[in-house]
Coordinates of C-alpha atoms in Angstrom, one line a residue:
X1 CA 99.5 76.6 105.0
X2 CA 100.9 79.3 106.6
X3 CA 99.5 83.0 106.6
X4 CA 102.8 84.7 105.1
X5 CA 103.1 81.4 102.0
X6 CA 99.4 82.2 101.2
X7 CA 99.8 85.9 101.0
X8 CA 102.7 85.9 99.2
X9 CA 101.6 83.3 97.1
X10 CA 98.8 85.1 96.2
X11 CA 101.0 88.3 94.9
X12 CA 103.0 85.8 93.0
X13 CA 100.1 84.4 90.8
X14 CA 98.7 88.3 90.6
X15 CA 102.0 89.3 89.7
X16 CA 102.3 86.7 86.7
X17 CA 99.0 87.2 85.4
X18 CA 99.6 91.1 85.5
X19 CA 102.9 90.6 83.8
X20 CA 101.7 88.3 81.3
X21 CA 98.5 90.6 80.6
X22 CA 100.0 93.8 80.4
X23 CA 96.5 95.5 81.4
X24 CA 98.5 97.7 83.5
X25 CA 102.2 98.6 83.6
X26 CA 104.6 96.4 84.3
X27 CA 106.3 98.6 87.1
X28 CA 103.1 99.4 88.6
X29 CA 102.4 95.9 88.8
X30 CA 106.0 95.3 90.5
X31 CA 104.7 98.3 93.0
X32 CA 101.8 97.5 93.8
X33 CA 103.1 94.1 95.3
X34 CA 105.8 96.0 97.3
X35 CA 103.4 97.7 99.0
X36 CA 100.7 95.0 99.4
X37 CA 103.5 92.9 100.5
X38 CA 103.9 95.6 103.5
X39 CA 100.3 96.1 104.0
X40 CA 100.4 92.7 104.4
X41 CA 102.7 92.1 107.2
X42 CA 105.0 90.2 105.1
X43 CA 107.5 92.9 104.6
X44 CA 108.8 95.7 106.2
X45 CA 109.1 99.0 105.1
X46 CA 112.4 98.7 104.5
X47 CA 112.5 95.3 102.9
X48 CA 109.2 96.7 100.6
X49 CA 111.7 99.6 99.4
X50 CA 115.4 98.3 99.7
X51 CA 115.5 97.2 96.3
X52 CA 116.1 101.5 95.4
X53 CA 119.2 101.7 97.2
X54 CA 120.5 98.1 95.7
X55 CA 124.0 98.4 94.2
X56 CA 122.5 96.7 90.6
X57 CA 119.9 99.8 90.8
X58 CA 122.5 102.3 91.0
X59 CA 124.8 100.4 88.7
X60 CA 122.4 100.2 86.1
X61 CA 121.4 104.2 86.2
X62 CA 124.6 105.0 85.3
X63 CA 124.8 103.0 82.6
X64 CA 121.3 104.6 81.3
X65 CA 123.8 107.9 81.5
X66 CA 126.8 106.8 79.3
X67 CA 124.5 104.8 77.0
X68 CA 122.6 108.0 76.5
X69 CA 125.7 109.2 75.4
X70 CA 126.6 106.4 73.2
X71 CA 123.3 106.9 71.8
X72 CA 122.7 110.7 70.6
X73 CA 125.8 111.7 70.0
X74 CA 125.7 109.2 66.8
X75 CA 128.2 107.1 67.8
X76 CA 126.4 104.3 67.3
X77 CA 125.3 105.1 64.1
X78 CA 128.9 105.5 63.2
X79 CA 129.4 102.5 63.9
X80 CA 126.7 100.9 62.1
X81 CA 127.6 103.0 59.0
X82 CA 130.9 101.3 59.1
X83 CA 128.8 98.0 58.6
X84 CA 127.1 99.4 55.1
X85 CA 130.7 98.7 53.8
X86 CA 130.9 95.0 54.7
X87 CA 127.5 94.8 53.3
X88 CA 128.2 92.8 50.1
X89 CA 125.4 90.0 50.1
X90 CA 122.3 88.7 52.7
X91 CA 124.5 86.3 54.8
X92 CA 127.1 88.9 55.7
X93 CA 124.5 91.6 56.1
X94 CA 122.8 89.5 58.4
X95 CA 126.1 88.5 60.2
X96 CA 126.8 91.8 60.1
X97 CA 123.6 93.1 62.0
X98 CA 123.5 90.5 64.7
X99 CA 127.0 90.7 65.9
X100 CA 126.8 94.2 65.8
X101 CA 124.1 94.4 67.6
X102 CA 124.7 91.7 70.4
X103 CA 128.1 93.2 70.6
X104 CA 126.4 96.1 71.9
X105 CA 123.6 94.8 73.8
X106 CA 125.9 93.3 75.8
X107 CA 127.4 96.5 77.5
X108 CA 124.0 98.8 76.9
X109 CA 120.0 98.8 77.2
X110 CA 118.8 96.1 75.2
X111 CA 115.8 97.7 74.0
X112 CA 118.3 101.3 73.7
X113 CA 120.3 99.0 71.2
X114 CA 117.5 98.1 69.1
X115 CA 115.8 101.7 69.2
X116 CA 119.5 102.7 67.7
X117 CA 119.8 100.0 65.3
X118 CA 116.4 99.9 63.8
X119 CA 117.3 103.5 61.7
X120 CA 120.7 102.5 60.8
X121 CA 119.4 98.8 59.2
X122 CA 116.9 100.8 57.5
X123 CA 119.5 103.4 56.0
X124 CA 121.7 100.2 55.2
X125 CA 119.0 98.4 53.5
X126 CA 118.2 101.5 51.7
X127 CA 121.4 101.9 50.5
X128 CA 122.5 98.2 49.4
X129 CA 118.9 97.7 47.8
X130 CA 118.1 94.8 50.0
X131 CA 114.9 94.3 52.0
X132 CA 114.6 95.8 55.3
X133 CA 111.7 93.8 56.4
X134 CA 114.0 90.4 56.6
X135 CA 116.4 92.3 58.2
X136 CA 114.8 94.3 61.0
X137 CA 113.6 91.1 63.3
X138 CA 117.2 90.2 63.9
X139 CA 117.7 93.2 65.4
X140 CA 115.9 92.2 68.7
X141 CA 117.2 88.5 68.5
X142 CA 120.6 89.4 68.4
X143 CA 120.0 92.5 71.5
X144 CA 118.4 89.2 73.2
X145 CA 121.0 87.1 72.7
X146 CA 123.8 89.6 73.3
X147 CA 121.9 90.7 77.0
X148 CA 123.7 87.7 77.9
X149 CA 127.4 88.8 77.3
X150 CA 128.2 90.5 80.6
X151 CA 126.7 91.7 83.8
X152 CA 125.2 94.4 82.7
X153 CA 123.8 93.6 79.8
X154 CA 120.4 93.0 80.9
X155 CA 118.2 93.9 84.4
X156 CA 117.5 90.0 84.6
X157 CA 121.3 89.7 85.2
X158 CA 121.5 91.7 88.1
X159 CA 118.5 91.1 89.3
X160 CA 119.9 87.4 89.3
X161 CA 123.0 88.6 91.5
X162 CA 121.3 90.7 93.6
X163 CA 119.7 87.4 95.2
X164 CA 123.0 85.7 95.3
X165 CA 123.9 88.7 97.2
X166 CA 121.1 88.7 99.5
X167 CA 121.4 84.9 100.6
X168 CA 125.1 85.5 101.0
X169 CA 126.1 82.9 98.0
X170 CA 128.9 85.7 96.3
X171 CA 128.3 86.8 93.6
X172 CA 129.0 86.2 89.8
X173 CA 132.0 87.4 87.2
X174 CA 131.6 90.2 85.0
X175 CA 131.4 87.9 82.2
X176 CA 130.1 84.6 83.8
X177 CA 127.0 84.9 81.9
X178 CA 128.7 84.9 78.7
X179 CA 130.3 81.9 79.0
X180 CA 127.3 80.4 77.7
X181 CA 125.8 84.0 76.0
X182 CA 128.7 84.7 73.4
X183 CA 128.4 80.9 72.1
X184 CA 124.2 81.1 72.2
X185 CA 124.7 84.6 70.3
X186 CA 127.2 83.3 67.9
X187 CA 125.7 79.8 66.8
X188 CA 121.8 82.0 66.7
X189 CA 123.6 84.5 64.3
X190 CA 125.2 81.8 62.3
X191 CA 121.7 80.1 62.0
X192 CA 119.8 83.0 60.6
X193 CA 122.5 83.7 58.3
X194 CA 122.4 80.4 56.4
X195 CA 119.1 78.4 57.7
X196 CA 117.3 80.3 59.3
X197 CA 116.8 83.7 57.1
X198 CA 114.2 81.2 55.2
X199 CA 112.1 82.1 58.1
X200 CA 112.5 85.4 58.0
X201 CA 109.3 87.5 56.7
X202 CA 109.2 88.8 53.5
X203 CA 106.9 91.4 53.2
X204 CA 105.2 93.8 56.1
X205 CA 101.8 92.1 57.2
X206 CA 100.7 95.2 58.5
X207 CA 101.5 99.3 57.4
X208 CA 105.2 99.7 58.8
X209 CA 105.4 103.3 60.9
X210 CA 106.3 105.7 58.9
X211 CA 108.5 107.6 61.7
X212 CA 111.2 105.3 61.4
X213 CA 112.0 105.5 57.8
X214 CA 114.5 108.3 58.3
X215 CA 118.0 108.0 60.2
X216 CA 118.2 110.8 62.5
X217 CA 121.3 113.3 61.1
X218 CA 124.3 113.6 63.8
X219 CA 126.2 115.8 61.8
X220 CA 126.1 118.9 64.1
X221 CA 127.3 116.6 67.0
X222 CA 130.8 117.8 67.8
X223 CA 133.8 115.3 67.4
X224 CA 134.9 115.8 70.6
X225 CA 131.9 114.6 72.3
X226 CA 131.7 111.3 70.0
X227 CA 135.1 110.8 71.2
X228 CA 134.8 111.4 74.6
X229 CA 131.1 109.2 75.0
X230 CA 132.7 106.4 73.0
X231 CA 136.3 106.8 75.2
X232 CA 134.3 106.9 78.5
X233 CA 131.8 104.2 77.5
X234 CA 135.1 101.4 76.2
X235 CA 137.6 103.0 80.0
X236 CA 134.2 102.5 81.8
X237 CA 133.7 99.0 80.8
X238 CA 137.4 97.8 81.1
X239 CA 137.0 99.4 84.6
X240 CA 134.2 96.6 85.4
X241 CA 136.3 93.6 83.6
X242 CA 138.9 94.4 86.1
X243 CA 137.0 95.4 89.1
X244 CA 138.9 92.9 91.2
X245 CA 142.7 94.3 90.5
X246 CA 141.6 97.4 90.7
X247 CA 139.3 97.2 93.4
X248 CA 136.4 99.5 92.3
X249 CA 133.0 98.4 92.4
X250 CA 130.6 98.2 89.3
X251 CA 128.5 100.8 90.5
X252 CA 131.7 103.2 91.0
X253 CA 133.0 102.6 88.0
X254 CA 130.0 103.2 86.4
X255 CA 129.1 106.9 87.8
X256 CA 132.8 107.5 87.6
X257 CA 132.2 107.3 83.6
X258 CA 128.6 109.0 84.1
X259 CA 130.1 112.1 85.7
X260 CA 132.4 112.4 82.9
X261 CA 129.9 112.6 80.7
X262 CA 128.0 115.1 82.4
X263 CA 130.7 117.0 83.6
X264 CA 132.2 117.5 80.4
X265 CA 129.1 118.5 78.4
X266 CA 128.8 115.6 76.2
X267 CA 124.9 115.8 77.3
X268 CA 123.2 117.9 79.7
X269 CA 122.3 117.2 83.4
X270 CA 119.1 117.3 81.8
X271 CA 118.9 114.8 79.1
X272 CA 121.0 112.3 82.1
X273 CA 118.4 112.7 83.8
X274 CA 115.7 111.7 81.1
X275 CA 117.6 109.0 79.9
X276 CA 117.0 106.8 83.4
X277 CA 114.5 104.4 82.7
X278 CA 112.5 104.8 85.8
X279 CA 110.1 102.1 84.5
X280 CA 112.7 100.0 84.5
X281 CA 114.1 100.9 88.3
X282 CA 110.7 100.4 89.5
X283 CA 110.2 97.3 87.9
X284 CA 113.4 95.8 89.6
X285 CA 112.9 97.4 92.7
X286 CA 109.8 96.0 93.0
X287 CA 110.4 92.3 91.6
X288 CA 113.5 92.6 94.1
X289 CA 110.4 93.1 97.1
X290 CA 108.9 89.8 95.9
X291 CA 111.8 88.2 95.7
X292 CA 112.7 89.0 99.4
X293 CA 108.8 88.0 100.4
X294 CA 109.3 84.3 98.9
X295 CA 112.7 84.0 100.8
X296 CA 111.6 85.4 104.1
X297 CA 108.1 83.8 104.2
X298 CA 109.4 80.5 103.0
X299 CA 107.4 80.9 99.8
X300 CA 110.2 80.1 97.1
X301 CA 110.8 76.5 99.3
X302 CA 107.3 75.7 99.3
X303 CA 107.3 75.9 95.7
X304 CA 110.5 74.0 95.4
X305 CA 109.5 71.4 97.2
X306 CA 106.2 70.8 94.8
X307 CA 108.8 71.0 92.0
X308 CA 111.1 68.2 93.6
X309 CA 108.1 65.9 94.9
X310 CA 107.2 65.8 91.4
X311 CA 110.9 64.7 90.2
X312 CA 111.2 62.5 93.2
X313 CA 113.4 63.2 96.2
X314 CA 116.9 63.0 94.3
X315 CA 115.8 64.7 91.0
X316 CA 118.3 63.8 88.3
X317 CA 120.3 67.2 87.9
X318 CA 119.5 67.4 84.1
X319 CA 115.9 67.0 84.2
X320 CA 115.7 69.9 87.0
X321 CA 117.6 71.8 84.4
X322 CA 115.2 71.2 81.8
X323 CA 112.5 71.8 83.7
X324 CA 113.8 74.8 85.0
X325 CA 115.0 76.0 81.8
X326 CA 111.4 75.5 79.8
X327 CA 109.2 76.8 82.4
X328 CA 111.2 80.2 82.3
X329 CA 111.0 79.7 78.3
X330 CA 107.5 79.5 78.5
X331 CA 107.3 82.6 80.8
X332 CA 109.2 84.7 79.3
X333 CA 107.4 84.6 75.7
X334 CA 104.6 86.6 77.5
X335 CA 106.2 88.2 80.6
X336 CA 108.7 90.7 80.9
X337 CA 112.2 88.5 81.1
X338 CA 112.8 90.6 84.1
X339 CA 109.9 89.6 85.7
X340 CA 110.9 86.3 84.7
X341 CA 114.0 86.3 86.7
X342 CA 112.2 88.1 89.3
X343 CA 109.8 85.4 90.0
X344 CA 112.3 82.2 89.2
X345 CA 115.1 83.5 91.0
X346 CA 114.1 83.1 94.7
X347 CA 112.1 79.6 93.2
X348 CA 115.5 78.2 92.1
X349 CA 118.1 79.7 94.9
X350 CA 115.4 77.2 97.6
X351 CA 115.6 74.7 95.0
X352 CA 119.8 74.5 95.1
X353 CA 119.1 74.7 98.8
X354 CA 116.9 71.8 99.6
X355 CA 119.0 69.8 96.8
X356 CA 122.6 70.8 97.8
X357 CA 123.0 71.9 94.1
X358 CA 125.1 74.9 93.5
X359 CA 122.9 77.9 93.4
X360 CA 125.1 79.4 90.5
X361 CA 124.3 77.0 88.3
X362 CA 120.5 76.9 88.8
X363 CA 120.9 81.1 88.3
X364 CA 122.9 81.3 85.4
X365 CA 120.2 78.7 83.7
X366 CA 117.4 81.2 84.4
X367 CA 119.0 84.3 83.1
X368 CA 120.0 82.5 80.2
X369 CA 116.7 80.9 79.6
X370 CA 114.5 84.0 80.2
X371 CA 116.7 85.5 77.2
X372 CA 114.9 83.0 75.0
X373 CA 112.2 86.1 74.3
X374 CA 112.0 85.3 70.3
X375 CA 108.5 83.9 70.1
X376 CA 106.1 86.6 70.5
X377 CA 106.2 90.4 70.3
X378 CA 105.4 90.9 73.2
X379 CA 108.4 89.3 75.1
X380 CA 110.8 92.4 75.4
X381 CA 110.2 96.1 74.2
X382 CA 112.3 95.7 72.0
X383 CA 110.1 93.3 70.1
X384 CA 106.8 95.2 70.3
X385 CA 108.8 98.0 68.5
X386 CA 110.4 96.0 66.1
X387 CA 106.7 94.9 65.7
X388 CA 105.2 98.1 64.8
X389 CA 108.3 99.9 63.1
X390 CA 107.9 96.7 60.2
X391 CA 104.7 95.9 60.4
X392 CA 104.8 92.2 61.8
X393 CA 102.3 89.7 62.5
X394 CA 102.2 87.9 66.0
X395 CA 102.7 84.4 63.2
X396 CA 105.8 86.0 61.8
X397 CA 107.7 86.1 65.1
X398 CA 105.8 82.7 66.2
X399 CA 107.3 81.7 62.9
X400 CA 111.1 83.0 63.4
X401 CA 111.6 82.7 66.8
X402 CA 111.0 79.3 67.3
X403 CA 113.7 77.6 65.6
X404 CA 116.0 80.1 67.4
X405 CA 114.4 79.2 70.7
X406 CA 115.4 75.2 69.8
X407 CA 119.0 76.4 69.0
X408 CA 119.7 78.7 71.6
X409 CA 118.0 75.6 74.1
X410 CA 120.4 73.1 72.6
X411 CA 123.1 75.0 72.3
X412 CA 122.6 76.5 76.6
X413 CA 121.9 72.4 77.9
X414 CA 124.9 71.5 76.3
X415 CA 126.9 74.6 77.7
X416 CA 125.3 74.5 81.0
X417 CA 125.9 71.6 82.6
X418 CA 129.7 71.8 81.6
X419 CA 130.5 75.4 82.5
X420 CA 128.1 75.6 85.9
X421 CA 127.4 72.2 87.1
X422 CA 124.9 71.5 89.6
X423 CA 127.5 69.1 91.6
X424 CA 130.9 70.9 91.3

């Protein structure tokens, strides 16, 4: 075996084992492979540290910006408030919630949404009488669920595109992923609302934290600025919907919006500034650095090639799929679905390859699958605080997210092979 598979290969199995254990952070993990990567011989300098000048990285710290913005000026919990009125009964409620919160998941921070949300369920719940602990785990299925709308809507997305990008395949729509997302977020919200609320918990397993029983008051926010963040956050979106008529990139559009924001006072260069997740930067940056090591060591099509010896030399198309599509399941349950993509991405774009499939396809089946986070709390942030804020078991989301995982599954294989065949 060659020096630069076994080297890599060996950051590959530390990196999953890190990701799934969590002993250390997940973007010091990410990191520290980067730079053993270099130490290593396997990677350049450059290629270690390219992943911070990536147009996804600078796309995606603009949209911390205007989300920021979204966020505490109380816009969002405007908008949630406007939900308390449709409130009549459970089913809507739940409905209610979930769209909501998809909705929004797909343009912002997933685990930002859910942060957001969290308060304004609880105030709802409060005020219609009904039980908050049912109603706060759909929260972070529906953010899940609703990552998958657009582009941005989740770091696995672009992390997905950048390595179309990097093997010069193109690149995907603004809302390719959502050709299968909306329908997945839909059909999941449709299930809770009148099958799958049964598996809902009940009653706290553990003593809910305290800090969130209180929505935060936004009454001193000027109306100006609620205006102008939810104006700049609906122009800046449009802007990436038609980023082909209008010729602006993503990333453009985005810091166009950003500067806005900051320009006009809506919140402070300051509080910008805070508001980038650098955890989550590093974390891409440095699953980008792996990703590069299994394409440029030949790692990813050693790996594929184990995958199709074991399917046989012509795999059937729909059994790579599954295959594909359950390993990343399984991954993602005690991973980071970043990571997730991280790791898969380079494994599948090898696989389309060798196979002469289309690379799309294979993609858009990992980002979709790695969403699939329902199982365990400890498959997004968003999940471990959802945890904590109700006081969950790690039985109650075993409990509730597994039926949603078997939805969303046969809901994506039937989707899937229709919208991004392998063969097209």
């Amino acid at each position: 075996m060659d020096y630069s598979i076994m080297v890599t290969l060996g950051f590959l199995v530390f990196a999953i084992v890190m990701f799934a254990m969590e002993r250390i952070p997940l973007s010091i993990t990410a990191m520290i492979v980067a730079v053993g990567l270099h130490f290593a011989g396997v990677l350049t300098a450059a290629e270690a540290f390219k992943g911070f000048v990536d147009s996804n990285v600078i796309l995606f710290m603009a949209m911390f910006i205007i989300g920021a913005a979204f966020f505490e000026t109380g816009v969002a919990v405007d908008v949630g408030n406007i939900v308390n009125k449709f409130a009549k009964n459970e089913t809507i409620l739940i409905i209610a919630i979930m769209m909501l919160t998809g909705i929004m998941s797909g343009f912002l921070s997933n685990t930002g949404t859910a942060a957001v949300m969290i308060p304004v369920v609880i105030g709802i719940c409060k005020k219609g009488g009904f039980n908050q602990t049912k109603f706060l785990m759909p929260i972070v299925f529906a953010a899940a669920m609703g990552g998958n709308i657009s582009m941005i809507g989740s770091p696995g997305n672009m992390i997905a595109n950048s390595n179309l990008q990097e093997a010069g395949l193109g690149s995907f729509d603004f809302f390719a992923y959502g050709e299968v997302g909306l329908p997945m977020l839909i059909v999941g919200t449709l299930f809770y609302a009148f099958i799958g609320k049964r598996f809902l918990p009940e009653v706290p397993t553990r003593e809910p934290d305290a800090n969130y029983q209180k929505n935060a008051d936004f009454s001193h926010v000027p109306a100006w600025k609620k205006w102008t963040a939810g104006l700049v956050l609906v122009l800046t979106i449009a802007a990436m919907i038609f980023e082909k008529q209008i010729g602006v990139s993503l990333a453009v559009s985005a810091w166009v919006g950003a500067l806005v924001i900051v320009a006009t006072g809506v919140i402070t260069e300051t509080e910008a500034v805070k508001s980038i997740d650098m955890k989550t930067i590093l974390l891409f940056a440095g699953s980008l650095a792996l990703g590069t090591a299994m394409v440029k060591s030949g790692t990813g099509a050693f790996i594929a090639n184990l995958i199709v010896d074991g399917l046989g030399e012509t795999p059937n198309p729909l059994a790579l799929l599954a295959v594909l599509f359950f390993l990343s399941v399984f991954m993602t349950n005690f991973m980071s679905n970043t990571a997730d993509v991280a790791l898969l991405a380079p494994i599948g774009l090898s696989l389309a390859s060798q196979l002469g499939f289309d690379p799309k396809a294979i993609l858009v089946a990992i980002v979709i699958s790695s969403s699939l986070a329902y199982a365990t709390p400890i498959g997004m942030p968003a999940n471990t605080m959802v945890y904590n804020v109700a006081g969950y078991s790690f039985k109650d989301f075993v409990k509730a997210g597994l039926p949603l995982i078997l939805v969303s599954a046969v809901v994506s294989l039937i989707l899937l092979p229709i919208l991004f065949p392998f063969n097209p």
